[in-house]
Coordinates of N, CA and C in Angstrom, one line a residue:
K54 N 10.1 -7.4 61.9 CA 9.2 -6.4 62.6 C 9.8 -5.0 62.6
N55 N 11.0 -4.9 63.1 CA 11.6 -3.6 63.2 C 12.6 -3.4 62.0
K56 N 12.6 -4.4 61.1 CA 13.5 -4.4 59.9 C 14.9 -4.0 60.2
L57 N 15.5 -4.8 61.2 CA 16.9 -4.6 61.5 C 17.7 -5.3 60.4
E58 N 18.8 -4.7 60.0 CA 19.6 -5.3 58.9 C 20.7 -6.2 59.5
R59 N 20.8 -7.4 59.0 CA 21.8 -8.3 59.5 C 23.1 -8.0 58.7
R60 N 24.2 -7.9 59.4 CA 25.5 -7.6 58.8 C 26.4 -8.8 59.1
Y61 N 27.2 -9.2 58.1 CA 28.2 -10.2 58.3 C 29.6 -9.6 58.2
I62 N 30.5 -10.1 58.9 CA 31.8 -9.6 58.9 C 32.5 -10.0 57.6
P63 N 33.4 -9.2 57.0 CA 34.0 -9.5 55.8 C 35.0 -10.7 56.0
V64 N 35.2 -11.5 55.0 CA 36.1 -12.7 55.0 C 37.5 -12.2 55.2
A65 N 38.3 -12.9 56.0 CA 39.7 -12.6 56.2 C 40.0 -11.2 56.8
T66 N 39.2 -10.8 57.8 CA 39.4 -9.5 58.4 C 39.7 -9.8 59.9
P67 N 40.9 -10.0 60.3 CA 41.3 -10.3 61.7 C 40.8 -9.3 62.7
R68 N 40.6 -8.0 62.3 CA 40.2 -7.0 63.3 C 38.9 -7.3 63.9
Y69 N 38.0 -8.1 63.2 CA 36.7 -8.4 63.7 C 36.7 -9.7 64.5
N70 N 37.8 -10.5 64.4 CA 37.8 -11.8 65.1 C 37.7 -11.7 66.6
G71 N 38.2 -10.7 67.2 CA 38.1 -10.5 68.6 C 36.7 -10.4 69.1
L72 N 35.9 -9.6 68.3 CA 34.5 -9.5 68.7 C 33.7 -10.8 68.6
V73 N 34.0 -11.5 67.5 CA 33.3 -12.8 67.3 C 33.7 -13.8 68.3
E74 N 35.0 -13.9 68.6 CA 35.5 -14.8 69.6 C 34.9 -14.5 71.0
R75 N 34.8 -13.2 71.3 CA 34.3 -12.8 72.6 C 32.8 -13.3 72.8
V76 N 32.0 -13.1 71.7 CA 30.6 -13.6 71.8 C 30.6 -15.1 71.9
H77 N 31.5 -15.8 71.2 CA 31.5 -17.3 71.2 C 31.9 -17.7 72.7
G78 N 32.8 -17.0 73.3 CA 33.3 -17.3 74.6 C 32.1 -17.1 75.6
I79 N 31.4 -16.1 75.5 CA 30.2 -15.8 76.3 C 29.2 -17.0 76.2
D80 N 28.9 -17.3 74.9 CA 28.0 -18.4 74.7 C 28.5 -19.7 75.3
E81 N 29.8 -20.0 75.2 CA 30.3 -21.2 75.8 C 30.2 -21.2 77.3
R82 N 30.5 -20.1 78.0 CA 30.5 -20.1 79.4 C 29.0 -20.1 80.0
E83 N 28.2 -19.3 79.3 CA 26.8 -19.1 79.8 C 25.8 -20.1 79.3
F84 N 26.1 -20.8 78.2 CA 25.1 -21.7 77.7 C 25.7 -23.1 77.5
Y85 N 26.6 -23.3 76.6 CA 27.0 -24.7 76.2 C 27.6 -25.5 77.3
S86 N 28.4 -24.8 78.2 CA 29.1 -25.5 79.2 C 28.1 -26.0 80.3
R87 N 27.0 -25.5 80.3 CA 26.0 -25.9 81.4 C 25.0 -27.0 80.9
L88 N 25.2 -27.4 79.6 CA 24.3 -28.4 79.1 C 24.7 -29.8 79.5
N89 N 23.8 -30.7 79.6 CA 24.0 -32.1 79.7 C 24.5 -32.6 78.4
K90 N 25.6 -33.3 78.4 CA 26.3 -33.7 77.1 C 25.4 -34.7 76.3
N91 N 24.4 -35.3 77.0 CA 23.5 -36.3 76.3 C 22.2 -35.7 75.9
I92 N 22.2 -34.4 75.7 CA 20.9 -33.6 75.4 C 20.4 -34.0 74.0
T93 N 19.1 -34.1 73.8 CA 18.6 -34.4 72.5 C 18.6 -33.1 71.7
A94 N 18.5 -33.3 70.4 CA 18.5 -32.1 69.5 C 17.3 -31.3 69.7
E95 N 16.2 -31.9 70.0 CA 14.9 -31.2 70.2 C 15.1 -30.3 71.5
L96 N 15.6 -30.9 72.6 CA 15.7 -30.1 73.8 C 16.8 -29.0 73.6
L97 N 17.8 -29.3 72.9 CA 18.9 -28.3 72.6 C 18.3 -27.1 71.9
R98 N 17.4 -27.3 70.9 CA 16.8 -26.2 70.2 C 15.9 -25.4 71.2
E99 N 15.2 -26.1 72.1 CA 14.3 -25.4 73.0 C 15.2 -24.6 74.0
K100 N 16.3 -25.1 74.5 CA 17.1 -24.4 75.5 C 17.8 -23.3 74.8
L101 N 18.2 -23.4 73.5 CA 18.9 -22.4 72.8 C 17.9 -21.2 72.5
K102 N 16.7 -21.5 72.3 CA 15.7 -20.5 72.1 C 15.5 -19.7 73.4
E103 N 15.4 -20.4 74.5 CA 15.3 -19.8 75.8 C 16.5 -18.9 76.1
Y104 N 17.7 -19.4 75.8 CA 18.9 -18.6 76.1 C 19.0 -17.4 75.2
T105 N 18.6 -17.5 74.0 CA 18.6 -16.3 73.1 C 17.6 -15.3 73.5
L106 N 16.4 -15.7 74.0 CA 15.5 -14.7 74.5 C 16.0 -14.0 75.7
F107 N 16.6 -14.8 76.6 CA 17.3 -14.2 77.8 C 18.4 -13.2 77.4
Y108 N 19.3 -13.7 76.5 CA 20.4 -12.9 76.1 C 20.0 -11.5 75.5
N109 N 19.0 -11.6 74.7 CA 18.6 -10.4 74.0 C 17.7 -9.5 74.8
N110 N 16.9 -10.0 75.8 CA 15.9 -9.3 76.5 C 16.2 -9.0 77.9
Q111 N 17.1 -9.8 78.6 CA 17.3 -9.6 80.0 C 18.7 -9.4 80.4
R112 N 19.7 -10.0 79.7 CA 21.1 -9.9 80.1 C 21.6 -8.5 79.9
L113 N 22.2 -7.9 80.9 CA 22.8 -6.6 80.9 C 24.2 -6.7 80.2
I114 N 24.4 -5.9 79.2 CA 25.7 -5.9 78.5 C 26.6 -4.8 78.9
S115 N 27.7 -5.1 79.4 CA 28.6 -4.1 79.9 C 29.0 -3.1 78.8
S116 N 29.3 -3.5 77.6 CA 29.7 -2.6 76.5 C 28.6 -1.7 76.1
L117 N 27.3 -2.0 76.5 CA 26.2 -1.1 76.2 C 25.8 -0.3 77.4
L118 N 26.8 -0.2 78.3 CA 26.6 0.6 79.6 C 25.5 0.0 80.5
Y119 N 25.5 -1.4 80.5 CA 24.6 -2.2 81.4 C 23.1 -1.9 81.1
I120 N 22.8 -2.0 79.8 CA 21.4 -2.1 79.4 C 21.3 -3.4 78.5
T121 N 20.1 -3.8 78.2 CA 19.9 -5.0 77.4 C 20.0 -4.7 75.9
I122 N 20.2 -5.7 75.1 CA 20.2 -5.5 73.7 C 18.9 -5.0 73.2
K123 N 17.8 -5.5 73.8 CA 16.5 -5.0 73.4 C 16.3 -3.5 73.7
E124 N 16.8 -3.0 74.9 CA 16.8 -1.6 75.2 C 17.6 -0.8 74.2
R125 N 18.8 -1.3 73.8 CA 19.6 -0.6 72.9 C 18.9 -0.4 71.5
I126 N 18.3 -1.5 71.0 CA 17.6 -1.4 69.8 C 16.5 -0.4 69.9
K127 N 15.7 -0.5 71.0 CA 14.6 0.5 71.2 C 15.2 1.9 71.2
N128 N 16.3 2.2 71.8 CA 16.9 3.5 71.8 C 17.3 4.0 70.4
I129 N 17.9 3.0 69.6 CA 18.3 3.4 68.3 C 17.1 3.7 67.4
I130 N 16.0 2.9 67.5 CA 14.8 3.2 66.7 C 14.2 4.5 67.1
A131 N 14.2 4.8 68.4 CA 13.6 6.0 68.9 C 14.4 7.2 68.4
S132 N 15.7 7.1 68.4 CA 16.5 8.2 68.0 C 16.4 8.5 66.5
K133 N 16.2 7.4 65.7 CA 16.0 7.5 64.3 C 14.7 8.2 64.0
S134 N 13.6 7.8 64.7 CA 12.3 8.4 64.5 C 12.3 9.9 64.9
T135 N 13.1 10.3 65.9 CA 13.2 11.7 66.3 C 13.9 12.5 65.3
I136 N 15.0 11.9 64.7 CA 15.7 12.6 63.6 C 14.8 12.8 62.4
S137 N 14.0 11.8 62.0 CA 13.2 11.9 60.8 C 12.1 12.8 61.0
M138 N 11.7 13.1 62.3 CA 10.6 14.0 62.5 C 11.1 15.5 62.6
A139 N 12.4 15.7 62.5 CA 12.9 17.1 62.6 C 12.5 17.8 61.3
P140 N 12.2 19.1 61.5 CA 11.8 19.9 60.3 C 12.9 20.1 59.2

């Protein structure tokens, strides 16, 4: 919809590992550790979809100065359209 580009970290680049591990830790604390260990695959998919929607649209991110990911993307898109409209 907004044509966001997905970027992958380069293979064997330790400087990015901290970022990836931090996100994995957040997912473990806020999602996986709260699941019933006998959850079905279907229910897991449903819960993961709910968590992803919450994480992207409602969870305040400290490194983004306590705005949501959705708000950050909106701000980036708005700033790009302002730049492209400049004479």
